[in-house]
C-alpha positions as MATLAB code, in Angstrom:
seq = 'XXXXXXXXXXXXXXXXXXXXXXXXXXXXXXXXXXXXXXXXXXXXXXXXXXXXXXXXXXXXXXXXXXXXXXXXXXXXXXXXXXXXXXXXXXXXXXXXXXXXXXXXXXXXXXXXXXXXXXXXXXXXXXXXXXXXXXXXXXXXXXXXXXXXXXXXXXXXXXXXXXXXXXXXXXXXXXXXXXXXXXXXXXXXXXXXXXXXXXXXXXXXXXXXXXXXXXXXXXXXXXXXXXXXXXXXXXXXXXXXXXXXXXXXXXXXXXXXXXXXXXXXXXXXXXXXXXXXXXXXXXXXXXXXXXXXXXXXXXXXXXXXXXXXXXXXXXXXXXXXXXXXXXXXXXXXXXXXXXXXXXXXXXXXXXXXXXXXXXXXXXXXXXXXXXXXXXXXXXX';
ca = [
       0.000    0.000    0.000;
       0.906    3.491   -0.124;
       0.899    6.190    2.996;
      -2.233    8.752    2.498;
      -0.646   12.187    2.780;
      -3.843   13.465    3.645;
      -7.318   13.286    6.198;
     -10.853   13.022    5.150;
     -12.146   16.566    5.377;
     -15.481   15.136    6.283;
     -13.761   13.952    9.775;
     -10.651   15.265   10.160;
      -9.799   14.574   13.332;
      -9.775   10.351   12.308;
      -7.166    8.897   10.974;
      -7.232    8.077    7.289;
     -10.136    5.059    6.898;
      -7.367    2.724    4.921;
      -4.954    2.796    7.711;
      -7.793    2.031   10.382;
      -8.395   -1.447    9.837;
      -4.390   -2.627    9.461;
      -2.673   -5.502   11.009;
       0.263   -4.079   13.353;
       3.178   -4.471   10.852;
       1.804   -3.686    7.115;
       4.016   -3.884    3.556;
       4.251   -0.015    2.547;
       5.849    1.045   -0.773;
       7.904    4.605   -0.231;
       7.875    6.824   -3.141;
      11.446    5.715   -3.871;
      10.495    2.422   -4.481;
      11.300    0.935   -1.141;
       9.301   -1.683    0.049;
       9.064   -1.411    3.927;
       6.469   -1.372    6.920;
       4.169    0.857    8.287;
       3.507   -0.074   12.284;
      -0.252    0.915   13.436;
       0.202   -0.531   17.271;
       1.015    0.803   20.199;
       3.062   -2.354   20.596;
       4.923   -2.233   17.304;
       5.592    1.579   17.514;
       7.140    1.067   21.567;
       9.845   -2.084   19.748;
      10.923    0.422   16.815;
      11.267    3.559   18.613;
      12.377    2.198   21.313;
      15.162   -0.820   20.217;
      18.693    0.083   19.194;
      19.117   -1.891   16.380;
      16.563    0.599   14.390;
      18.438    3.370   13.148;
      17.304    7.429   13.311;
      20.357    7.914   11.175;
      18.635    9.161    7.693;
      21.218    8.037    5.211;
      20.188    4.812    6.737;
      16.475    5.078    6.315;
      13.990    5.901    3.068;
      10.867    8.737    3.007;
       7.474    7.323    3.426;
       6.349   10.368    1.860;
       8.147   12.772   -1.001;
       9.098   14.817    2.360;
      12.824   15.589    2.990;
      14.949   17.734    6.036;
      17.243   19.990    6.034;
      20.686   18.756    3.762;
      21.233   16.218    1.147;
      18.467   12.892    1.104;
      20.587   10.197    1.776;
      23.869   11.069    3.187;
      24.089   11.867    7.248;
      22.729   14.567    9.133;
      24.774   17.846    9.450;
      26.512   18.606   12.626;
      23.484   19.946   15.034;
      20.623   18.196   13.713;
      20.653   15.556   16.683;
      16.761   14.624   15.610;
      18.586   12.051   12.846;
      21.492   10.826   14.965;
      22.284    7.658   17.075;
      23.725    7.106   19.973;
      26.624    8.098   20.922;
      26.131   11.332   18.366;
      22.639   11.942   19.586;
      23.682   11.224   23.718;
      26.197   14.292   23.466;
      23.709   16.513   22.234;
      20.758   15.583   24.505;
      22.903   15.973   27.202;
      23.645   19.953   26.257;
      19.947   20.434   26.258;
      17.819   18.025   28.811;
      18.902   20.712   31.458;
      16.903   23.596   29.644;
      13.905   21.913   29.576;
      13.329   19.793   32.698;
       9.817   19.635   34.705;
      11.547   22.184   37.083;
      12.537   24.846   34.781;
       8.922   24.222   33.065;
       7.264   25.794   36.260;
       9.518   28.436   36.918;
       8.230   29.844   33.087;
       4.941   29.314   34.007;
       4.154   32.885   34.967;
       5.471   34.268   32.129;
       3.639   32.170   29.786;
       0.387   33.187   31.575;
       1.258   36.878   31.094;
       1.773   35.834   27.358;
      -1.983   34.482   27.123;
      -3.325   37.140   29.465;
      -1.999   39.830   26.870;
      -3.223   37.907   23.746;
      -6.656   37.524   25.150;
      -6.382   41.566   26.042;
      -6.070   42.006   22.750;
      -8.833   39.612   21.604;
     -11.358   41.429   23.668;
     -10.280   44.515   22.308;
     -10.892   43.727   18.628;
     -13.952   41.899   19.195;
     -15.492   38.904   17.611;
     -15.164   37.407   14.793;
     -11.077   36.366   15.466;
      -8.958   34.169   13.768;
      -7.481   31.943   16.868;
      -4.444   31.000   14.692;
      -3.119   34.573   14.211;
      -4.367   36.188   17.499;
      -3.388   33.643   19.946;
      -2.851   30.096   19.046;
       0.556   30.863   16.870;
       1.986   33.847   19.444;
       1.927   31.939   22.715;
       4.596   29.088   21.463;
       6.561   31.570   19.270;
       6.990   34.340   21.818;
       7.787   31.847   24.722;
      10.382   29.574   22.269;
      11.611   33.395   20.725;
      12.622   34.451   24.690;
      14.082   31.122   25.927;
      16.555   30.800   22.594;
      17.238   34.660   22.613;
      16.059   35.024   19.310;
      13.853   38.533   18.608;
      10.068   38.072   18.447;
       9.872   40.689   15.861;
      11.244   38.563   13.014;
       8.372   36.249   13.541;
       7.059   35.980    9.929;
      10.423   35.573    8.894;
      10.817   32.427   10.991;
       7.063   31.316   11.172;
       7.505   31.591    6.977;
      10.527   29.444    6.682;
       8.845   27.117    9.265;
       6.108   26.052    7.368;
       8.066   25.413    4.358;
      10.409   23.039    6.351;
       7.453   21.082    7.585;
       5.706   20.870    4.358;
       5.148   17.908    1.943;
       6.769   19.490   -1.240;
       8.110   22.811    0.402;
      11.195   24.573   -0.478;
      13.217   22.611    2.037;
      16.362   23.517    0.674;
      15.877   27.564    0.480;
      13.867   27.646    3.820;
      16.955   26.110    5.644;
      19.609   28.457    3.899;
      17.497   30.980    4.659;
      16.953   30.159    8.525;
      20.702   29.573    8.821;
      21.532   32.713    7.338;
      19.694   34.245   10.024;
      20.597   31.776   13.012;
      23.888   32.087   11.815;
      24.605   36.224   12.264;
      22.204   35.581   15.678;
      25.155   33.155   16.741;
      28.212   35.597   16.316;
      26.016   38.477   18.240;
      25.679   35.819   21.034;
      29.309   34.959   20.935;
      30.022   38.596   21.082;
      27.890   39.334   23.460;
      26.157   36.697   25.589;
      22.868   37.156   27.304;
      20.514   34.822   29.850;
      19.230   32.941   26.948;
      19.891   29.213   25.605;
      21.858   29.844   22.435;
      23.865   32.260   24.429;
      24.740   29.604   26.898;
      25.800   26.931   24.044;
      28.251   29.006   22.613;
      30.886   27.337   24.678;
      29.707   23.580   23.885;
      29.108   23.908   20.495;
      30.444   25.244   16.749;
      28.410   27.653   14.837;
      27.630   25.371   12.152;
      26.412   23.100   14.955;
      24.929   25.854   17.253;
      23.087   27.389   14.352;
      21.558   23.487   13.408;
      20.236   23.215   17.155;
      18.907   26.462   17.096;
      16.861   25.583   14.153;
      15.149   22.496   15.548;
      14.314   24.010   18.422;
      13.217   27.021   16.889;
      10.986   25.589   14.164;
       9.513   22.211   16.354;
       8.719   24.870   19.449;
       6.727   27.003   17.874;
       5.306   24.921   14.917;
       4.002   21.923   16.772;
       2.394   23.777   19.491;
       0.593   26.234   17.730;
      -1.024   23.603   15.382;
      -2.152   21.409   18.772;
      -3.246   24.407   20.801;
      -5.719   25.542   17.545;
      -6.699   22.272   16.532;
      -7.756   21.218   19.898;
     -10.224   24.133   20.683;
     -11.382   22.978   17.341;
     -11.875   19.656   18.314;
     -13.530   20.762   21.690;
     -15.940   23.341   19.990;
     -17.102   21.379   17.099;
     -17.643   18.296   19.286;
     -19.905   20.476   21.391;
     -17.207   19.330   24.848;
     -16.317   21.660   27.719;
     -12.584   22.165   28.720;
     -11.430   20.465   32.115;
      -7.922   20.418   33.379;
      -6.479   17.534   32.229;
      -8.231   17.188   28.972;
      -4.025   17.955   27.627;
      -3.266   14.475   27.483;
      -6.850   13.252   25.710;
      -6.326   15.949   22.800;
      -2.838   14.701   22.803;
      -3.542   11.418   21.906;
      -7.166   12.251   19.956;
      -5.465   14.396   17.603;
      -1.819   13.131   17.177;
      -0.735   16.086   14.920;
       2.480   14.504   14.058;
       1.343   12.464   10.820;
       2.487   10.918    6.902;
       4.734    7.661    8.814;
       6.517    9.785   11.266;
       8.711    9.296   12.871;
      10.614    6.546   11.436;
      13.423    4.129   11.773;
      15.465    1.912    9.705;
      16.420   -1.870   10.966;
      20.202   -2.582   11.473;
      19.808   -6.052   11.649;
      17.019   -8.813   11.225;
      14.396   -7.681   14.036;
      11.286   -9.375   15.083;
       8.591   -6.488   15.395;
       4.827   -8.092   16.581;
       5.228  -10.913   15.490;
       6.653   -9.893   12.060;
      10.268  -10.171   10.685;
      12.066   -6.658    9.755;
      15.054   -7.497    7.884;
      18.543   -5.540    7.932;
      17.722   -2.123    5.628;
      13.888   -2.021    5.684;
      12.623    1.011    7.210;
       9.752    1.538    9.001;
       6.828    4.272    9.143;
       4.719    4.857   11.903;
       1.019    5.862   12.012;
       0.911    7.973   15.394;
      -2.644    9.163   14.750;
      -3.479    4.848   14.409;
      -1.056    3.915   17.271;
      -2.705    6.761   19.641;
      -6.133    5.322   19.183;
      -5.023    1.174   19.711;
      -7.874   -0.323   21.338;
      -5.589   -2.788   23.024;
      -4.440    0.107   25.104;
      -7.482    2.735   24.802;
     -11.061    1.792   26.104;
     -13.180    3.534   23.215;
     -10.440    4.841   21.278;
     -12.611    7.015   18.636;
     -14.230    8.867   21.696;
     -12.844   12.252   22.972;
     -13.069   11.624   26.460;
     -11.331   14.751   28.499;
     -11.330   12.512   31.525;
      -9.848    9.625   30.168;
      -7.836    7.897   32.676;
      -5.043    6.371   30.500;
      -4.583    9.045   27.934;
      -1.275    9.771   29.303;
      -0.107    6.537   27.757;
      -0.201    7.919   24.563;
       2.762    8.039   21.794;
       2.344   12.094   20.653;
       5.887   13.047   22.083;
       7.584    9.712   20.601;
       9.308    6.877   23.108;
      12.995    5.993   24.021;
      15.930    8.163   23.416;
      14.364   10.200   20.679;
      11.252   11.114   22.670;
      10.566   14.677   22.214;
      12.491   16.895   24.118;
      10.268   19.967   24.336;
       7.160   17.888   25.688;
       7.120   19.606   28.865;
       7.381   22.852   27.700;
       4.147   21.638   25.301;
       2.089   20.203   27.889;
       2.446   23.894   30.079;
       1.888   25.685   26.927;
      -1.231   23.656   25.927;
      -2.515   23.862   29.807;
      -2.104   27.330   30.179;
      -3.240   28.640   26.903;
      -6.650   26.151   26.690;
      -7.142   26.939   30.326;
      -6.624   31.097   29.856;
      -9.037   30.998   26.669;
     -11.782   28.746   27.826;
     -12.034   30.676   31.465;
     -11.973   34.147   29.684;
     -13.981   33.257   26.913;
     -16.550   30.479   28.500;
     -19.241   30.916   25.376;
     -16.764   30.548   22.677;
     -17.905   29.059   19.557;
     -16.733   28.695   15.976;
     -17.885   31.934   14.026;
     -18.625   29.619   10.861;
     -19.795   25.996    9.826;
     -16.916   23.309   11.435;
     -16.768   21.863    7.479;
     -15.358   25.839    6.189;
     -12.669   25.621    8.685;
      -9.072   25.372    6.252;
      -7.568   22.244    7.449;
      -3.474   21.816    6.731;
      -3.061   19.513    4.251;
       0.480   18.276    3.223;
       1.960   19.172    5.585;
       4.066   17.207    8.167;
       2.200   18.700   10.827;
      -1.762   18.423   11.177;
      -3.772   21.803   12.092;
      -5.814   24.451   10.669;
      -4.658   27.451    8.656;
      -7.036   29.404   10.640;
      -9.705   29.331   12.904;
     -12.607   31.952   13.178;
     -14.323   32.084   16.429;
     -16.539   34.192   18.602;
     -17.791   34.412   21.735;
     -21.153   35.555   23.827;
];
């Protein structure tokens, strides 16, 4: 089979109807011609991310979909970009950030990223209904917060936010967007060198070489702003177009009832001959995983298709990855997501979508599920 690169617009928060009914381990053919696996269990998806003889390395692996990162398909990853790296490559870099985004260091930003929703929703109220979500709150909240922790100004936004969406896009200008982004990172790094402030690139300059510095940077910069802004609008979609109030602790059930993160990634290649449910992976075949399938396995989810805020075991979802590759921002998600669904929903308690839930623009594409916009209003 092939990999559907996009939803049903009819009901786009299920995954694609072909993957639904899939043994764990299917035959996929990549676009290059590879023929390889796509995993649709919680099971499978916990052995591949999680064994070391499957490779992140992506000279090692093949493109479920015509979708490539920054560099040249098929050779290794540049210096920085730790995302396609093994151990002991990937340790050294995981290392230099794990301290800058702990559970700790989460709480201490908590205020500020209040004060960040408090403003947008100041200025909400001040335009009046109908908003677009996406633009006035949904998109700001991640990119001011990931702007002040890297040091990076908040007034280039649409420069960034631009180049963003191209690097995350099926088809985009990969290779501009990232000479582009480096360009900038890169001048960004010799001010820091120059003159250090209290921000993370600033306190890398010691560890790390620009080319690597300015890689890292990049990542960060792109996945902290992209990824949360596409969860934190498509969720209140979710919520308002099923008709569901927001509770605390509803983060984790949107987490797994959405799984933005789509198109067979992540994915690894096999090193050697592994045994993955029950199915044979031989040395070189790489396999694609189906996070919005996985996060809805009934053998782990009572009622998987149902949003269910208060779902017990939604934490035991897949959204942020597992084993050494599991995301390293997730903290710094789940506080943005808390906050900024909590903020809008207790300021805004009749909030509603300001048109029909089948004329809201759904991304398409892209690596990253979400809405281009979202018009709302409220009573």
């Amino acid at each position: 089979m092939r990999l559907p690169t996009s939803r049903d617009p009819r009901c786009p928060f299920d995954p694609p109807a072909e993957l639904r009914e899939l043994p764990a381990m299917s035959r996929l053919e990549f676009p290059d011609g590879h023929l390889g696996w796509l995993a649709t269990t919680a099971e499978a998806a916990r052995t591949v991310l999680g064994d070391p003889r499957f490779s992140a390395r992506r000279e090692f692996k093949h493109a479920p979909v015509r979708f490539t990162t920054p560099g040249e398909p098929g050779r290794p990853a540049p210096p920085g970009f730790f995302g396609a790296m093994d151990p002991p490559e990937h340790t050294r870099y995981r290392r230099l950030l794990t301290g800058q985004f702990t559970l700790r260091r989460m709480r201490l930003l908590e205020p500020r990223v209040a004060r960040i929703a408090a403003g947008r929703l100041d200025a909400m109220a001040a335009a009046g209904p109908p908003v677009d979500l996406v633009s006035a709150y949904a998109l700001p909240i991640p990119s001011m917060v990931i702007c002040e922790l890297l040091g990076v100004p908040y007034e280039d936004h649409e420069f960034f936010q631009e180049r963003g969406l191209q690097l995350v896009a099926v088809g985009g200008d990969v290779e501009k967007a990232s000479a582009d982004l480096g360009a900038y990172l890169g001048e960004l790094v010799r001010r820091k060198r120059a003159e250090p402030g209290d921000d993370l690139i600033s306190g890398l300059t010691g560890d790390l070489a620009d080319e690597e510095l300015i890689n890292v940077a990049m990542i960060l910069l792109v996945a902290g702003h992209e990824t949360s802004a596409n969860m934190l609008a498509l969720g209140v979609f979710a919520l308002l177009e099923s008709g569901l109030p927001y509770e605390e602790g509803a983060v984790e059930e949107l987490l797994r009832w959405l799984a933005i993160v789509q198109h067979g990634a992540p994915s690894r290649a096999a090193r050697q001959d592994v045994e993955v449910a029950g199915t044979l992976v031989r040395k070189g075949e790489t396999v694609a995983l189906s996070l919005p399938v996985i996060n809805r396995d009934p053998a782990v989810f009572d009622r998987p298709d149902v949003l269910d805020p208060g779902r017990e075991e939604a934490r035991r979802h897949l959204s942020f990855g597992h084993g050494v590759h599991q995301c390293l921002g997730q903290q710094l998600a789940r506080m943005e997501l808390r906050i900024g669904y909590g903020a809008l929903f207790g300021r805004f308690p009749g909030l509603r979508l300001a048109v029909p839930a089948a004329r809201v623009p759904l991304k398409q594409d892209s690596a990253v599920f979400g809405v281009t916009c979202l018009p709302v209003a409220w009573d």
